[in-house]
Amino acid sequence: MSTTAEPAATPTERAAEHRQAVHGRLPSLTGLRFIAALLVFCYHSSLALPALNPFASKDVADGYRWLFGNAGWAGVSFFFILSGFVLTWSARPGDAPRHFWRRRFFKIYPNHLVTWVLALALLSGATTQWWQAVPNLFLVHAWIPEFSVFLGVNPPSWSLACELFFYLCFPLFLHGIKRIPPAHLWRWAAGTAAAVVAVPTLAYLLLPGDPPMPEGSPASVWQYWSVYMLPPVRALDFVLGMLMARIVVTGRRFGVRPLPAAAACLAAYALSLYVPWLYALDAVFVIPMALLIPAVALQDVSGRPSPLRGRAAVWLGEVSFAFYMVHLILLNVVREHLLGPDTFFGTAAGIGVLVLEALATLAVAWLLYAAVEKPAMRHLGRTRKAQP
């Protein structure tokens, strides 16, 4: 028997072995997606204009609105960072850009098309102009600094316009990020996070304060759009997620565990309730979420127990995109066609209404996932192999 010691594995080799141990899958991150989608649901259901907040008591309604007033922004920041992380983690060597673009297009566009039609048919068709509907249909509306355009038809779809831009740029981003020496990845991640924090500062200093946002928001449409909606700006979140994935894949030291990272996210959310408004749109969340996502991923890689890895949690994560796309349509349909604009409830009944709305949204999301999203990915998103 040989007594020669085996050479120690390099950090890169250890990271590759860990990835192979879970076949590249990160089920806990899938489960975490639904929590982010639920945050967006809570945000929209807390709105007073339109009257989606179900509570009759002004104090209770205001408290619900205050508690979840920044939840939608937190959820979107999570999704953008997660998108960059997961796509980098799962990038296939030698994958042609056209194949990648095909898969991503048929991941997001069928759900968007169905919900676009539903929103026009059930809610806004009589009042939406062609110059609002057409940019939304082609997912370019987030590029237009007009409130009735970038939040027209089905408002959550603005984030898909950003994602489409991310996907188009991903092969170029990935090529550049792979050229960064692993020892420098943390510096690049820190610089990208700093750029996200700098964006609202520049918006306050350089952009006009008019026209104002609706509902008395303390910023102009130009400031809001440039900080929150503009795809190249939101690409900073996406690129940060990519950098965090490369940090993990290349075996860089990462000592953050999920619970402390989650606590940091909660602290950031509490802070967001008090910082100047534009900072609460993204900047305050970006660092803790950039730490939470790889921490949860490494929990899967190491095989440590995770409540987000259970069958129910993963299923909820799988339908979370459909849930995100249909939830505001359902909330508005319930208010406009079932409850009426002047129907509100006591605290217990209002909570019950929210639970029922969330369950109804989940049921519709499952139908959309099973009948549209999953078949589209199976039949249209896959690249056909060349015939011999």
PDB file of C-alpha atoms in Angstrom, residues 30 52 94 113 128 147 151 165 173 183 194 206 223 232 268 295 304 312 338 343 350:
ATOM      1  CA  THR A  30     -35.790  28.083  -4.844  1.00  0.00           C
ATOM      2  CA  LEU A  52     -56.174  47.264  -1.910  1.00  0.00           C
ATOM      3  CA  GLY A  94     -19.612  26.183 -24.102  1.00  0.00           C
ATOM      4  CA  LEU A 113     -48.047  37.486 -22.437  1.00  0.00           C
ATOM      5  CA  THR A 128     -54.956  51.920 -21.573  1.00  0.00           C
ATOM      6  CA  PHE A 147     -45.278  56.746 -14.844  1.00  0.00           C
ATOM      7  CA  LEU A 151     -46.193  50.943 -14.348  1.00  0.00           C
ATOM      8  CA  PHE A 165     -31.831  43.371 -20.511  1.00  0.00           C
ATOM      9  CA  PHE A 173     -20.978  40.084 -18.301  1.00  0.00           C
ATOM     10  CA  ALA A 183      -8.303  37.038  -5.386  1.00  0.00           C
ATOM     11  CA  ALA A 194     -20.878  50.818  -3.349  1.00  0.00           C
ATOM     12  CA  LEU A 206     -28.424  65.712 -10.216  1.00  0.00           C
ATOM     13  CA  GLN A 223     -35.553  60.171  -9.555  1.00  0.00           C
ATOM     14  CA  PRO A 232     -28.674  49.537 -16.673  1.00  0.00           C
ATOM     15  CA  ALA A 268     -31.702  46.456   6.818  1.00  0.00           C
ATOM     16  CA  ALA A 295     -24.906  31.700   2.506  1.00  0.00           C
ATOM     17  CA  ARG A 304     -26.655  21.047   6.143  1.00  0.00           C
ATOM     18  CA  ALA A 312     -43.585  22.228  -0.049  1.00  0.00           C
ATOM     19  CA  LEU A 338     -66.046  41.262  -5.815  1.00  0.00           C
ATOM     20  CA  THR A 343     -65.919  47.609   1.421  1.00  0.00           C
ATOM     21  CA  GLY A 350     -59.149  41.888   7.090  1.00  0.00           C
TER      22      GLY A 350
END
